[in-house]
mmCIF file of C-alpha atoms in Angstrom:
data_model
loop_
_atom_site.group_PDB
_atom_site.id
_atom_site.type_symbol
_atom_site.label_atom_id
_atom_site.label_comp_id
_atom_site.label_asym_id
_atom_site.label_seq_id
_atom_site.Cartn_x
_atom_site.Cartn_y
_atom_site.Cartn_z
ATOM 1 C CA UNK O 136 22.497 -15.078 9.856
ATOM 2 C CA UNK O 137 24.752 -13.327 12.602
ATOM 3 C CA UNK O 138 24.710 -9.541 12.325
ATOM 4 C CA UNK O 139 27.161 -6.675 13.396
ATOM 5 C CA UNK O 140 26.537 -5.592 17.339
ATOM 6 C CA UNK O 141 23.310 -3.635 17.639
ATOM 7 C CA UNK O 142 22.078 -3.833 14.171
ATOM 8 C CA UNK O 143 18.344 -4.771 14.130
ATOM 9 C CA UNK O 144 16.874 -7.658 12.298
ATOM 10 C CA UNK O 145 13.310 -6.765 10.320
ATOM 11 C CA UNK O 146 11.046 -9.092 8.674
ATOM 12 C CA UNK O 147 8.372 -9.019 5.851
ATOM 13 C CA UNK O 148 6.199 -12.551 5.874
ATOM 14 C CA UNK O 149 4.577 -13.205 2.545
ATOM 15 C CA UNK O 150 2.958 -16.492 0.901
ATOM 16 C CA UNK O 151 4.934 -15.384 -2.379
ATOM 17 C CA UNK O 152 3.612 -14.368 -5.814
ATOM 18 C CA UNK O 153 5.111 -10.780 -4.886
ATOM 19 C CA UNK O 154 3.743 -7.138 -6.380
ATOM 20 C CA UNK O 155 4.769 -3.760 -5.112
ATOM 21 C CA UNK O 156 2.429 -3.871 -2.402
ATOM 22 C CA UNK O 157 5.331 -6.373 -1.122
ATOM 23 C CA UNK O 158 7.842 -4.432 -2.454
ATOM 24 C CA UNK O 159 7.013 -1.911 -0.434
ATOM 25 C CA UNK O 160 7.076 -3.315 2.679
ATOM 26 C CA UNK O 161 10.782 -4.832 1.909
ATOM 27 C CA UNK O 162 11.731 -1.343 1.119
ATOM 28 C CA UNK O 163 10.263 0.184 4.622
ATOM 29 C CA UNK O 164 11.672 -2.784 6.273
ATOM 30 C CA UNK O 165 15.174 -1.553 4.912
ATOM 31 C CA UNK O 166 14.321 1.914 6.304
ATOM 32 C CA UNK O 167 14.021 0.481 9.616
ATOM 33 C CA UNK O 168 16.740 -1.949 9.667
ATOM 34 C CA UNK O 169 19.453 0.635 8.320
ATOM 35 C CA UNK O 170 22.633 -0.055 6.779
ATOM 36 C CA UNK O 171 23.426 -2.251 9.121
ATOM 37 C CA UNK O 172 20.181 -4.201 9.839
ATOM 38 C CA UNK O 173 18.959 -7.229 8.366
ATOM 39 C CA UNK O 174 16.020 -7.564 5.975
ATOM 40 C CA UNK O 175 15.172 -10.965 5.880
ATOM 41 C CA UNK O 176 11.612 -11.856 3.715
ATOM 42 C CA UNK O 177 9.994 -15.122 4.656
ATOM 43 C CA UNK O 178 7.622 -16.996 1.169
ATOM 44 C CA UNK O 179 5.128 -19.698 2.530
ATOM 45 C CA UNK O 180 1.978 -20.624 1.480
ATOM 46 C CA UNK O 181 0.359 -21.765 4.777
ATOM 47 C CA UNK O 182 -2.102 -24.844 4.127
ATOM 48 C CA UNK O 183 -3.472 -24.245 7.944
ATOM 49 C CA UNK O 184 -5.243 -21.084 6.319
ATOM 50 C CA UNK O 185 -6.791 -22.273 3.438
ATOM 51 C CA UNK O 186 -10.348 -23.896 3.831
ATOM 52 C CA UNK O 187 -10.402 -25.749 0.685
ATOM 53 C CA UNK O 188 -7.577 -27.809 -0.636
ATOM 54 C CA UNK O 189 -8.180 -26.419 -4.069
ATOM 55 C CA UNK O 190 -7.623 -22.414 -3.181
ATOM 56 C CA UNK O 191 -4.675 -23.537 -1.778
ATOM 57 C CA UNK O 192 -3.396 -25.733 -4.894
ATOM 58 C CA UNK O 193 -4.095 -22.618 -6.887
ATOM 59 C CA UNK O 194 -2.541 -19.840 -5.128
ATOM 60 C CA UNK O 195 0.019 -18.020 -7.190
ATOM 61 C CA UNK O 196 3.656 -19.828 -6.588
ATOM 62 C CA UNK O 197 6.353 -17.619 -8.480
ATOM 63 C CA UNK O 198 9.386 -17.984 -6.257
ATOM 64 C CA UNK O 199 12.209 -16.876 -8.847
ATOM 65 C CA UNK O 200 10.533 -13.470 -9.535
ATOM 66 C CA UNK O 201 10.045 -13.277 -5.713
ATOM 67 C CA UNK O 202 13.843 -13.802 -5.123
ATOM 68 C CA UNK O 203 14.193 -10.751 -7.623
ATOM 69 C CA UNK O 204 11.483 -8.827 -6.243
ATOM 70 C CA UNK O 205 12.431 -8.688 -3.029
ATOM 71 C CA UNK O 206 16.318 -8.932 -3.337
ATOM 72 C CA UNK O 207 15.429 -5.251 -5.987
ATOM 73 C CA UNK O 208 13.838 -3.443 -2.868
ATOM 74 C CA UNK O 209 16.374 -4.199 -0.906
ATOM 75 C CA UNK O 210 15.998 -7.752 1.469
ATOM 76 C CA UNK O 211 19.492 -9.560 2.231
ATOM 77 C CA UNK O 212 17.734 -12.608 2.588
ATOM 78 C CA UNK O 213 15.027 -14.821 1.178
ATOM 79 C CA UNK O 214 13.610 -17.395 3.927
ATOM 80 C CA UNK O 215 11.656 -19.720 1.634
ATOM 81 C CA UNK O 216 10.714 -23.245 3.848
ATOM 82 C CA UNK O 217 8.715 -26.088 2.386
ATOM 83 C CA UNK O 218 5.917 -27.167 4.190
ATOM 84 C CA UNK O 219 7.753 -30.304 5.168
ATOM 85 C CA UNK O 220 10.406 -27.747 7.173
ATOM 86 C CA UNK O 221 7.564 -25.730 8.803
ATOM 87 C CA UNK O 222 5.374 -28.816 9.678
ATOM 88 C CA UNK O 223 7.663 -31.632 10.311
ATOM 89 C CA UNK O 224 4.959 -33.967 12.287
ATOM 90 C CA UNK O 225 2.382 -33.171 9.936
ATOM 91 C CA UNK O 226 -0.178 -30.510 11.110
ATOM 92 C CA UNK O 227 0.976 -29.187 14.447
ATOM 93 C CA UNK O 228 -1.375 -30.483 17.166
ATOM 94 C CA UNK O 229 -0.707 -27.581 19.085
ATOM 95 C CA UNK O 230 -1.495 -24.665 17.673
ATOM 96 C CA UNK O 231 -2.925 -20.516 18.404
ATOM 97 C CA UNK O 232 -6.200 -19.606 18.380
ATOM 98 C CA UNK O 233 -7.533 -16.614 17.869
ATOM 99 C CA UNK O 234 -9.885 -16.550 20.149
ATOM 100 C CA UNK O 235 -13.386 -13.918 19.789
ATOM 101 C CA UNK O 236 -11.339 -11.883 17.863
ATOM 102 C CA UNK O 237 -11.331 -15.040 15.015
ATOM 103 C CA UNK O 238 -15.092 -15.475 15.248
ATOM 104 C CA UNK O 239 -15.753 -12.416 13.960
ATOM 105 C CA UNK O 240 -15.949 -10.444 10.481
ATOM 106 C CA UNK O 241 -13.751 -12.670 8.022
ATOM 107 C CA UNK O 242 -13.248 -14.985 10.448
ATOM 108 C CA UNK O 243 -17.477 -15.731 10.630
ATOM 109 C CA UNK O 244 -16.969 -16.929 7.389
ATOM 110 C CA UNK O 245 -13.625 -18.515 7.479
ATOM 111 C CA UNK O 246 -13.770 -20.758 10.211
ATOM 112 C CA UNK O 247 -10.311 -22.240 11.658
ATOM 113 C CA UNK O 248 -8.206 -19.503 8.913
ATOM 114 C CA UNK O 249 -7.069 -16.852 11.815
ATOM 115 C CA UNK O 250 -5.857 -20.120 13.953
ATOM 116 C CA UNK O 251 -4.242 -21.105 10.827
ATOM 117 C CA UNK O 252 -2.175 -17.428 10.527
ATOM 118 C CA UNK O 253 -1.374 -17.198 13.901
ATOM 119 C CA UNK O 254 0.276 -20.223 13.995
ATOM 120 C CA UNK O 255 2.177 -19.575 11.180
ATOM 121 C CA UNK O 256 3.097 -16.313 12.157
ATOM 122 C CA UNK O 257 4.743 -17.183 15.652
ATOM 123 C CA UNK O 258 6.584 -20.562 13.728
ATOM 124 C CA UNK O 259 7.873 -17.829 11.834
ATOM 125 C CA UNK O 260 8.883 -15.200 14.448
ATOM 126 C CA UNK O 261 10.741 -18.213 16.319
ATOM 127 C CA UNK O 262 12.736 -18.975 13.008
ATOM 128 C CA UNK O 263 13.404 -15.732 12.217
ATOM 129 C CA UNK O 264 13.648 -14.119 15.356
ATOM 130 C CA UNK O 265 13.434 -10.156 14.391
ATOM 131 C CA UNK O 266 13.180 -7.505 16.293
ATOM 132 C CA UNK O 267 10.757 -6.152 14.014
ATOM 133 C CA UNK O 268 7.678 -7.360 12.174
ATOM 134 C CA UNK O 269 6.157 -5.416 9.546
ATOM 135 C CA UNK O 270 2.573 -6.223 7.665
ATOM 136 C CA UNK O 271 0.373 -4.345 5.204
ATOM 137 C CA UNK O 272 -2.923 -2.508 6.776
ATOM 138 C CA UNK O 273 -4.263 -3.847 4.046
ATOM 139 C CA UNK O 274 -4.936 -7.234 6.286
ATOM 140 C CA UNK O 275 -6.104 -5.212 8.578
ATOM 141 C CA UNK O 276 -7.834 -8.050 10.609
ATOM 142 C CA UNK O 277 -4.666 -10.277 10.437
ATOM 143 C CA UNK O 278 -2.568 -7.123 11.542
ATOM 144 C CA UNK O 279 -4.705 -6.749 14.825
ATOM 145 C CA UNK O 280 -4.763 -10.659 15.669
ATOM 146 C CA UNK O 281 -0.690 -10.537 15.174
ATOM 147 C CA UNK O 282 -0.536 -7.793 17.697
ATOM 148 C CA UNK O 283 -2.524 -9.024 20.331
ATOM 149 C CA UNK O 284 -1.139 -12.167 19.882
ATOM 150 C CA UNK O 285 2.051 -10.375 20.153
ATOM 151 C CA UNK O 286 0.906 -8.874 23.377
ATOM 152 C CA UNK O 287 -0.824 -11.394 25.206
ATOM 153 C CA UNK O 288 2.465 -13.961 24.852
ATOM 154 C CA UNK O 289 5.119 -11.848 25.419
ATOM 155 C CA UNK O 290 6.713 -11.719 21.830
ATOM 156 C CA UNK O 291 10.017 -9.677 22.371
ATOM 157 C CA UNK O 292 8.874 -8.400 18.623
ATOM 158 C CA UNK O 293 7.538 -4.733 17.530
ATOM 159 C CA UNK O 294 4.840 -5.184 15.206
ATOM 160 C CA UNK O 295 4.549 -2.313 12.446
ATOM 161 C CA UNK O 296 1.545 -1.647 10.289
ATOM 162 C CA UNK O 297 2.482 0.008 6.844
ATOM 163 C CA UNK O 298 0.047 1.719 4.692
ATOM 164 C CA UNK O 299 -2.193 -0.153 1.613
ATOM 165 C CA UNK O 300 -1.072 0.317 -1.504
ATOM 166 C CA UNK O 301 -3.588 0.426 -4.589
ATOM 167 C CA UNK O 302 -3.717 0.176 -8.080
ATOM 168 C CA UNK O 303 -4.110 3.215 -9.990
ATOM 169 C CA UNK O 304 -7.806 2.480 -9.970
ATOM 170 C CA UNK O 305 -7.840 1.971 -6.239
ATOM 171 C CA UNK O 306 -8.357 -1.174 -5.841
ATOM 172 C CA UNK O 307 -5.611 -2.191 -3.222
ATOM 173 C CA UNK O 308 -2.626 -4.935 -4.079
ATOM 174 C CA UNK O 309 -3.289 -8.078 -3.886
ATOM 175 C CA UNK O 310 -1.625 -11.371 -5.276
ATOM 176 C CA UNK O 311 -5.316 -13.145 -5.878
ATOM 177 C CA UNK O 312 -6.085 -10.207 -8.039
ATOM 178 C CA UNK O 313 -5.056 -11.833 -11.157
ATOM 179 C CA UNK O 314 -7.694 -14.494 -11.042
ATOM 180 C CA UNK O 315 -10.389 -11.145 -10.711
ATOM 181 C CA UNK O 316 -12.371 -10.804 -14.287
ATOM 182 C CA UNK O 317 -12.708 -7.292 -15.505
ATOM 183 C CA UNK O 318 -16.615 -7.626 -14.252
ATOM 184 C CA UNK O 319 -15.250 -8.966 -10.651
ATOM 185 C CA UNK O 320 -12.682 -6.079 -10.053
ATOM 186 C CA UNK O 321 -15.224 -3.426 -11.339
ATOM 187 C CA UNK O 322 -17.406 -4.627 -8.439
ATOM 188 C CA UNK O 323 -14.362 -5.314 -6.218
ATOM 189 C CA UNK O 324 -13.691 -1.258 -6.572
ATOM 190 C CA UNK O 325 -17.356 -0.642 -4.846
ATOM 191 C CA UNK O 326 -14.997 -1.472 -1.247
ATOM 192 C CA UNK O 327 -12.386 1.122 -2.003
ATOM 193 C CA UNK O 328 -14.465 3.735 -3.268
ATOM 194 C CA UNK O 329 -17.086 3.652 -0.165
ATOM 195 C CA UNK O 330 -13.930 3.905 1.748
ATOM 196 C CA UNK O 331 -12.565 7.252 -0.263
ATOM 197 C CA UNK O 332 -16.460 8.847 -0.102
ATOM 198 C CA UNK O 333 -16.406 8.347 4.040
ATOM 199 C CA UNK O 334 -13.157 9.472 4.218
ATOM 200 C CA UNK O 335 -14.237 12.684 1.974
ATOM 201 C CA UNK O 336 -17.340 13.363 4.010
ATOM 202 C CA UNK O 337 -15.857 13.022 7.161
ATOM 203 C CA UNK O 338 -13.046 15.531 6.352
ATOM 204 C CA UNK O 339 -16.283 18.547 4.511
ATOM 205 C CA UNK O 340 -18.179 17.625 8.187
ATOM 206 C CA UNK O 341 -14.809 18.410 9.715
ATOM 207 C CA UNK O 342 -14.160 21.650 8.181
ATOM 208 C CA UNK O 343 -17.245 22.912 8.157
ATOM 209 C CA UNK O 344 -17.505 22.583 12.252
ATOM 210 C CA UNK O 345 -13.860 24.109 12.565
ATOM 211 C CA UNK O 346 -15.163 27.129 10.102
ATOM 212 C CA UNK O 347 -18.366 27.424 12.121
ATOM 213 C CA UNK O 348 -16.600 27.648 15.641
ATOM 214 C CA UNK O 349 -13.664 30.012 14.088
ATOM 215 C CA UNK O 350 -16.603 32.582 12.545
ATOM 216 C CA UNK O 351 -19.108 32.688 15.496
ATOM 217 C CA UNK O 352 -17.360 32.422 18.717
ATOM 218 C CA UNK O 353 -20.442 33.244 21.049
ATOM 219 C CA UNK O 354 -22.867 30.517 19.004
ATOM 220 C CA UNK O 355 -20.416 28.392 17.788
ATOM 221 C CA UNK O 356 -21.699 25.284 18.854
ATOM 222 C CA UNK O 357 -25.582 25.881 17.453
ATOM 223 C CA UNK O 358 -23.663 27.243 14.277
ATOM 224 C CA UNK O 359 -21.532 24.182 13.869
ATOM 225 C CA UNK O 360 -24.483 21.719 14.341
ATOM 226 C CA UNK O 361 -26.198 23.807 11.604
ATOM 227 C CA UNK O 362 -23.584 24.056 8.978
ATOM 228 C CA UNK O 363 -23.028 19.640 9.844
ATOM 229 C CA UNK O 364 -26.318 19.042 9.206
ATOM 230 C CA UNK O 365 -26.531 21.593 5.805
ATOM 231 C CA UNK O 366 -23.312 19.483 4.939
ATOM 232 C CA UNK O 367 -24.838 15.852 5.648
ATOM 233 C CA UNK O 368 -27.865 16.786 3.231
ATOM 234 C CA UNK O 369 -24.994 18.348 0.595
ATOM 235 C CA UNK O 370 -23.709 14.488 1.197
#
């Protein structure tokens, strides 16, 4: 797609089956790119992440109300491969690897998936070639694998985190939530709202030290450790 003289290039990657979560980060990617800029979305459904040839048969393929989604929050283009185009030879026999960083957490369980996205992911910043890369913090183990990745082979690429965005129950966006039963996402919410009670203690422990040093300047520091620990037993 050639673009006007300075105008930057962004790109969203996806695997399809779009919400607003996605929707979102088309309409930030517009932000960056400007009027000028290019917001091009990429839809694949990677087989080199998927551990069992079943998950990846039924992962959510809904290309035409992609197109619309993403062309509605504002992408100019829609970069939608088959696996035949990505993967010409087959599985590459070359490929990223994650390294430590894909051993651990998900990865522990997942063996082979991070070396799987990586992959992907720099097939796709070759193709696409953007200046900038944005990704949901809700992967938030993907989006720190893309960076270093980024960083340790020289991408000429910025890569952008952009917040999570949840239902109204706070259970954050996700295209495999529609296979959840009411009894799965009720426990699936357990996540979010251990997140939102952390987040809430840390901020009382917070303001309790800042109140303690701002009332007794000459103790402050026994005051503060007081008033934290009559605010960790309130916890």
């Amino acid at each position: 797609m050639p673009r006007p003289a300075g105008a930057e290039r962004v790109v969203v990657m996806t695997m399809g089956a779009l919400h607003e979560g996605h929707a979102t980060l088309v309409r930030a990617a517009r932000q960056a790119a400007g009027p000028d800029g290019q917001v091009v979305v990429t839809v694949f459904v990677n087989p080199l992440q998927f551990g069992e040839a079943a998950d990846l048969d039924r992962y959510p393929r809904t290309l035409d109300a992609d197109l619309a989604t993403a062309g509605a929050a504002g992408a100019d283009a829609v970069f939608a491969p088959g696996v035949d185009e990505v993967y010409p030879g087959g599985e590459p026999q070359v490929r990223i690897t994650a390294g430590p960083m894909g051993e651990r957490l998900e990865g522990a369980s997942r063996p082979g998936h991070f070396d799987g996205m990586l992959t992907v992911v720099a097939k796709l910043l070759h193709l696409t070639r953007p200046d900038e890369a944005l990704y949901g913090q809700k992967d938030a183990q993907q989006l720190a694998l893309i960076r270093r990745m980024v960083r340790d082979l020289n991408f000429p690429v910025r890569i952008t985190g952009v917040p999570t965005v949840r239902d109204a129950d706070g259970l954050a966006l996700s295209s495999r939530n529609r296979f959840l039963s009411p009894q799965e996402r009720h426990t699936a919410l357990a996540l979010s709202h251990a997140l939102f009670a952390a987040r809430d203690r840390l901020a009382a422990q917070q303001a309790l030290h800042e109140r303690a040093l701002a009332t007794a300047p000459g103790s402050g520091a026994d005051r503060a450790a007081g008033l934290n620990r009559l605010g960790e037993a309130r916890a």
